[in-house]
């Protein structure tokens, strides 16, 4: 059976949507580098690198656009 | 009880929307590097780095697209 | 006969859409550097480079916007 | 009284919209680094750095998307 | 007579749309650096640079958003 | 009298739209660095730098999204 890691883009609140966007940013890295061990090692480095933190924040921002649109900006 | 840090994308004015976009850009960094201490240390460095300031401005720009759309560009 | 590698943007679920976005990010690299051999060599390097992994994640994020819109955010 | 620096996204012409986008790009930097003195010092450097000028142009481009949409592309 | 190199954004399939997006990414480089000779020389270098290949893939991704929207995501 | 350098986003064809996007990318640089002399000097350098050419192509791509949307993708 295939694992389900992204069942829906719907979230109850903008905050949950932002957390989903953060998850999607990490999934993009994981699909490119599937090794948990290598990702952990890399994370220890980039967590202390402001340029890479800003870049991560940018990927979250792009995904948040998608999630926000999918939820009609939680206007309803 | 879970802390609420993003209750809504609605703001009264474009200016408040821009401030919200700035907050979202910081939240993206915070969710990736939760340590206040490390972020403070990094901030002291990148605040003086024009390339990283421009990159931060870009993340704000992406979030401002989202916030502006959520508010129907404050046209109403 | 021309090979078909992108018949549709429709997917059954957000998860399949995310996988398609990942495929599109790789296709963009492949169309720019068609040599399998060179790409394999480069991959061995960038798989261990957090900056490039984040950049890859960003390309996936951009394609996921397209795929999500094409699927009307799997709302139907 | 709070200063108003972004009362509206409406502009009379595309050109004024482009100027507003430029202003927004600078505001993003200013909200991240509020010191006029430090920003002036940094500007003297990045004004001569083509990579950072292109990056600045990109932030303007992203904001121009927002301003153009807010003005319905000045079609009316 | 002026040469026509972009008559339409319409394509029959997503795949042709992706190829058009790749062409547009190259056109952007060509309009900035019109010399075929210099571009050929540069290409020999960046074809072997994973960071630049990912950046190229990102430009394709942005153009693919445009082409996909122009074709109504090939839904019709 | 103020000079008019962006009277409209409407163009007759996608190709003219792409040329307008290229112009907008340059305008973004010009508004940030107004000195013709410095820009000419920088251009001599970045014209030979593939990374910066790709970055320029990306700014064009973002503006082309805006111009294409303004022209309803030249569908009419």
mmCIF file of N, CA and C in Angstrom, chain E residues 2-9 24-25 27-29 31-33 38 41-42 46 52 55-56 58-59 62-63 65-66 69-70 72, chain F residues 13-16 18-19 22 26 43 46-58 60-62 64-65 68-69 73-75:
data_model
loop_
_atom_site.group_PDB
_atom_site.id
_atom_site.type_symbol
_atom_site.label_atom_id
_atom_site.label_comp_id
_atom_site.label_asym_id
_atom_site.label_seq_id
_atom_site.Cartn_x
_atom_site.Cartn_y
_atom_site.Cartn_z
ATOM 1 N N UNK E 2 10.433 42.035 -39.944
ATOM 2 C CA UNK E 2 10.811 41.586 -38.610
ATOM 3 C C UNK E 2 10.571 40.070 -38.497
ATOM 4 N N UNK E 3 11.517 39.385 -37.897
ATOM 5 C CA UNK E 3 11.378 37.938 -37.696
ATOM 6 C C UNK E 3 10.327 37.644 -36.621
ATOM 7 N N UNK E 4 9.513 36.628 -36.868
ATOM 8 C CA UNK E 4 8.542 36.209 -35.855
ATOM 9 C C UNK E 4 9.081 34.990 -35.125
ATOM 10 N N UNK E 5 9.283 35.145 -33.819
ATOM 11 C CA UNK E 5 9.781 33.997 -33.047
ATOM 12 C C UNK E 5 8.819 33.594 -31.937
ATOM 13 N N UNK E 6 7.699 34.304 -31.798
ATOM 14 C CA UNK E 6 6.704 33.918 -30.787
ATOM 15 C C UNK E 6 5.306 34.276 -31.276
ATOM 16 N N UNK E 7 4.772 33.489 -32.186
ATOM 17 C CA UNK E 7 3.485 33.843 -32.793
ATOM 18 C C UNK E 7 2.291 33.639 -31.851
ATOM 19 N N UNK E 8 2.406 32.672 -30.930
ATOM 20 C CA UNK E 8 1.255 32.340 -30.087
ATOM 21 C C UNK E 8 1.714 31.617 -28.830
ATOM 22 N N UNK E 9 0.874 31.646 -27.800
ATOM 23 C CA UNK E 9 1.146 30.847 -26.590
ATOM 24 C C UNK E 9 0.337 29.554 -26.580
ATOM 25 N N UNK E 24 11.113 29.832 -24.265
ATOM 26 C CA UNK E 24 11.001 31.191 -23.721
ATOM 27 C C UNK E 24 12.144 31.489 -22.748
ATOM 28 N N UNK E 25 12.519 30.490 -21.950
ATOM 29 C CA UNK E 25 13.638 30.687 -21.017
ATOM 30 C C UNK E 25 14.922 31.018 -21.784
ATOM 31 N N UNK E 27 15.009 32.325 -24.845
ATOM 32 C CA UNK E 27 14.821 33.629 -25.491
ATOM 33 C C UNK E 27 15.169 34.761 -24.528
ATOM 34 N N UNK E 28 14.840 34.557 -23.237
ATOM 35 C CA UNK E 28 15.164 35.586 -22.251
ATOM 36 C C UNK E 28 16.664 35.802 -22.151
ATOM 37 N N UNK E 29 17.408 34.714 -22.229
ATOM 38 C CA UNK E 29 18.871 34.827 -22.212
ATOM 39 C C UNK E 29 19.355 35.499 -23.502
ATOM 40 N N UNK E 31 17.822 37.555 -25.551
ATOM 41 C CA UNK E 31 17.538 38.990 -25.656
ATOM 42 C C UNK E 31 18.495 39.797 -24.783
ATOM 43 N N UNK E 32 19.023 39.175 -23.733
ATOM 44 C CA UNK E 32 19.972 39.870 -22.860
ATOM 45 C C UNK E 32 21.395 39.772 -23.411
ATOM 46 N N UNK E 33 21.728 38.619 -23.953
ATOM 47 C CA UNK E 33 23.066 38.433 -24.564
ATOM 48 C C UNK E 33 22.867 37.933 -25.995
ATOM 49 N N UNK E 38 29.136 34.050 -27.728
ATOM 50 C CA UNK E 38 29.303 34.134 -26.266
ATOM 51 C C UNK E 38 28.366 33.157 -25.555
ATOM 52 N N UNK E 41 29.695 29.646 -25.662
ATOM 53 C CA UNK E 41 30.821 29.477 -24.744
ATOM 54 C C UNK E 41 30.309 29.315 -23.306
ATOM 55 N N UNK E 42 29.359 30.187 -22.929
ATOM 56 C CA UNK E 42 28.812 30.124 -21.569
ATOM 57 C C UNK E 42 28.085 28.800 -21.336
ATOM 58 N N UNK E 46 27.889 26.253 -18.057
ATOM 59 C CA UNK E 46 26.784 26.103 -17.108
ATOM 60 C C UNK E 46 26.061 24.772 -17.263
ATOM 61 N N UNK E 52 23.266 26.120 -11.722
ATOM 62 C CA UNK E 52 22.729 26.865 -12.849
ATOM 63 C C UNK E 52 21.683 26.058 -13.620
ATOM 64 N N UNK E 55 18.619 26.590 -11.659
ATOM 65 C CA UNK E 55 18.118 27.943 -11.932
ATOM 66 C C UNK E 55 17.426 28.006 -13.286
ATOM 67 N N UNK E 56 17.987 27.335 -14.277
ATOM 68 C CA UNK E 56 17.341 27.276 -15.598
ATOM 69 C C UNK E 56 15.988 26.587 -15.502
ATOM 70 N N UNK E 58 14.105 26.555 -13.032
ATOM 71 C CA UNK E 58 13.174 27.475 -12.370
ATOM 72 C C UNK E 58 12.584 28.478 -13.368
ATOM 73 N N UNK E 59 13.406 28.980 -14.268
ATOM 74 C CA UNK E 59 12.891 29.920 -15.273
ATOM 75 C C UNK E 59 11.866 29.219 -16.162
ATOM 76 N N UNK E 62 8.571 29.023 -14.343
ATOM 77 C CA UNK E 62 7.813 30.277 -14.332
ATOM 78 C C UNK E 62 7.118 30.473 -15.679
ATOM 79 N N UNK E 63 7.835 30.229 -16.758
ATOM 80 C CA UNK E 63 7.202 30.354 -18.075
ATOM 81 C C UNK E 63 6.103 29.306 -18.270
ATOM 82 N N UNK E 65 4.081 28.240 -16.077
ATOM 83 C CA UNK E 65 2.860 28.781 -15.449
ATOM 84 C C UNK E 65 2.096 29.649 -16.445
ATOM 85 N N UNK E 66 2.828 30.495 -17.154
ATOM 86 C CA UNK E 66 2.201 31.407 -18.100
ATOM 87 C C UNK E 66 1.564 30.643 -19.262
ATOM 88 N N UNK E 69 -1.506 28.651 -18.168
ATOM 89 C CA UNK E 69 -2.678 29.517 -17.981
ATOM 90 C C UNK E 69 -3.229 29.946 -19.343
ATOM 91 N N UNK E 70 -2.334 30.265 -20.279
ATOM 92 C CA UNK E 70 -2.765 30.700 -21.617
ATOM 93 C C UNK E 70 -3.574 29.611 -22.322
ATOM 94 N N UNK E 72 -5.453 27.454 -20.733
ATOM 95 C CA UNK E 72 -6.465 27.022 -19.771
ATOM 96 C C UNK E 72 -6.159 25.619 -19.250
ATOM 97 N N UNK F 13 0.960 41.421 -30.020
ATOM 98 C CA UNK F 13 1.316 39.997 -30.146
ATOM 99 C C UNK F 13 2.090 39.530 -28.912
ATOM 100 N N UNK F 14 2.166 38.188 -28.702
ATOM 101 C CA UNK F 14 2.991 37.651 -27.607
ATOM 102 C C UNK F 14 4.444 38.097 -27.738
ATOM 103 N N UNK F 15 4.931 38.156 -28.953
ATOM 104 C CA UNK F 15 6.329 38.543 -29.160
ATOM 105 C C UNK F 15 6.580 39.975 -28.675
ATOM 106 N N UNK F 16 5.692 40.880 -29.004
ATOM 107 C CA UNK F 16 5.846 42.253 -28.501
ATOM 108 C C UNK F 16 5.705 42.274 -26.981
ATOM 109 N N UNK F 18 6.694 39.905 -25.011
ATOM 110 C CA UNK F 18 7.972 39.410 -24.474
ATOM 111 C C UNK F 18 9.022 40.519 -24.510
ATOM 112 N N UNK F 19 8.991 41.291 -25.562
ATOM 113 C CA UNK F 19 9.929 42.421 -25.650
ATOM 114 C C UNK F 19 9.620 43.472 -24.575
ATOM 115 N N UNK F 22 11.039 42.259 -21.346
ATOM 116 C CA UNK F 22 12.489 42.492 -21.315
ATOM 117 C C UNK F 22 12.793 43.943 -20.952
ATOM 118 N N UNK F 26 14.753 45.593 -17.517
ATOM 119 C CA UNK F 26 15.815 46.608 -17.538
ATOM 120 C C UNK F 26 15.417 47.856 -16.758
ATOM 121 N N UNK F 43 27.140 45.987 -17.190
ATOM 122 C CA UNK F 43 26.619 45.148 -18.268
ATOM 123 C C UNK F 43 27.759 44.413 -18.985
ATOM 124 N N UNK F 46 28.337 41.366 -16.661
ATOM 125 C CA UNK F 46 27.339 40.313 -16.451
ATOM 126 C C UNK F 46 26.876 39.676 -17.756
ATOM 127 N N UNK F 47 27.117 40.332 -18.862
ATOM 128 C CA UNK F 47 26.794 39.749 -20.167
ATOM 129 C C UNK F 47 27.587 38.480 -20.434
ATOM 130 N N UNK F 48 28.646 38.294 -19.697
ATOM 131 C CA UNK F 48 29.525 37.143 -19.891
ATOM 132 C C UNK F 48 29.400 36.175 -18.712
ATOM 133 N N UNK F 49 28.417 36.393 -17.878
ATOM 134 C CA UNK F 49 28.252 35.599 -16.663
ATOM 135 C C UNK F 49 26.942 34.821 -16.788
ATOM 136 N N UNK F 50 27.062 33.496 -17.011
ATOM 137 C CA UNK F 50 25.854 32.719 -17.298
ATOM 138 C C UNK F 50 24.850 32.763 -16.141
ATOM 139 N N UNK F 51 25.343 32.767 -14.910
ATOM 140 C CA UNK F 51 24.423 32.811 -13.766
ATOM 141 C C UNK F 51 23.580 34.072 -13.779
ATOM 142 N N UNK F 52 24.201 35.180 -14.104
ATOM 143 C CA UNK F 52 23.452 36.439 -14.134
ATOM 144 C C UNK F 52 22.540 36.534 -15.362
ATOM 145 N N UNK F 53 22.950 35.895 -16.453
ATOM 146 C CA UNK F 53 22.057 35.859 -17.617
ATOM 147 C C UNK F 53 20.806 35.049 -17.306
ATOM 148 N N UNK F 54 20.969 33.943 -16.599
ATOM 149 C CA UNK F 54 19.805 33.141 -16.210
ATOM 150 C C UNK F 54 18.928 33.954 -15.247
ATOM 151 N N UNK F 55 19.554 34.661 -14.324
ATOM 152 C CA UNK F 55 18.787 35.498 -13.386
ATOM 153 C C UNK F 55 18.016 36.586 -14.144
ATOM 154 N N UNK F 56 18.637 37.173 -15.155
ATOM 155 C CA UNK F 56 17.944 38.176 -15.969
ATOM 156 C C UNK F 56 16.761 37.549 -16.696
ATOM 157 N N UNK F 57 16.984 36.348 -17.215
ATOM 158 C CA UNK F 57 15.921 35.631 -17.916
ATOM 159 C C UNK F 57 14.750 35.360 -16.962
ATOM 160 N N UNK F 58 15.064 35.143 -15.697
ATOM 161 C CA UNK F 58 14.009 34.904 -14.709
ATOM 162 C C UNK F 58 13.180 36.164 -14.462
ATOM 163 N N UNK F 60 12.684 38.535 -16.589
ATOM 164 C CA UNK F 60 11.853 38.660 -17.790
ATOM 165 C C UNK F 60 10.642 37.735 -17.688
ATOM 166 N N UNK F 61 10.874 36.507 -17.219
ATOM 167 C CA UNK F 61 9.785 35.533 -17.097
ATOM 168 C C UNK F 61 8.688 36.023 -16.160
ATOM 169 N N UNK F 62 9.091 36.652 -15.060
ATOM 170 C CA UNK F 62 8.100 37.160 -14.099
ATOM 171 C C UNK F 62 7.310 38.302 -14.728
ATOM 172 N N UNK F 64 6.852 38.722 -17.890
ATOM 173 C CA UNK F 64 6.042 38.197 -18.993
ATOM 174 C C UNK F 64 4.722 37.631 -18.447
ATOM 175 N N UNK F 65 4.749 37.068 -17.244
ATOM 176 C CA UNK F 65 3.484 36.624 -16.626
ATOM 177 C C UNK F 65 2.504 37.786 -16.522
ATOM 178 N N UNK F 68 1.428 39.032 -20.089
ATOM 179 C CA UNK F 68 0.534 38.046 -20.713
ATOM 180 C C UNK F 68 -0.866 38.117 -20.095
ATOM 181 N N UNK F 69 -0.917 38.215 -18.767
ATOM 182 C CA UNK F 69 -2.229 38.323 -18.101
ATOM 183 C C UNK F 69 -2.926 39.611 -18.525
ATOM 184 N N UNK F 73 -3.624 36.815 -22.440
ATOM 185 C CA UNK F 73 -2.860 35.777 -23.143
ATOM 186 C C UNK F 73 -3.051 35.837 -24.655
ATOM 187 N N UNK F 74 -3.396 37.011 -25.154
ATOM 188 C CA UNK F 74 -3.591 37.219 -26.611
ATOM 189 C C UNK F 74 -4.578 36.208 -27.183
ATOM 190 N N UNK F 75 -5.547 35.825 -26.335
ATOM 191 C CA UNK F 75 -6.557 34.837 -26.770
ATOM 192 C C UNK F 75 -7.635 35.461 -27.656
#
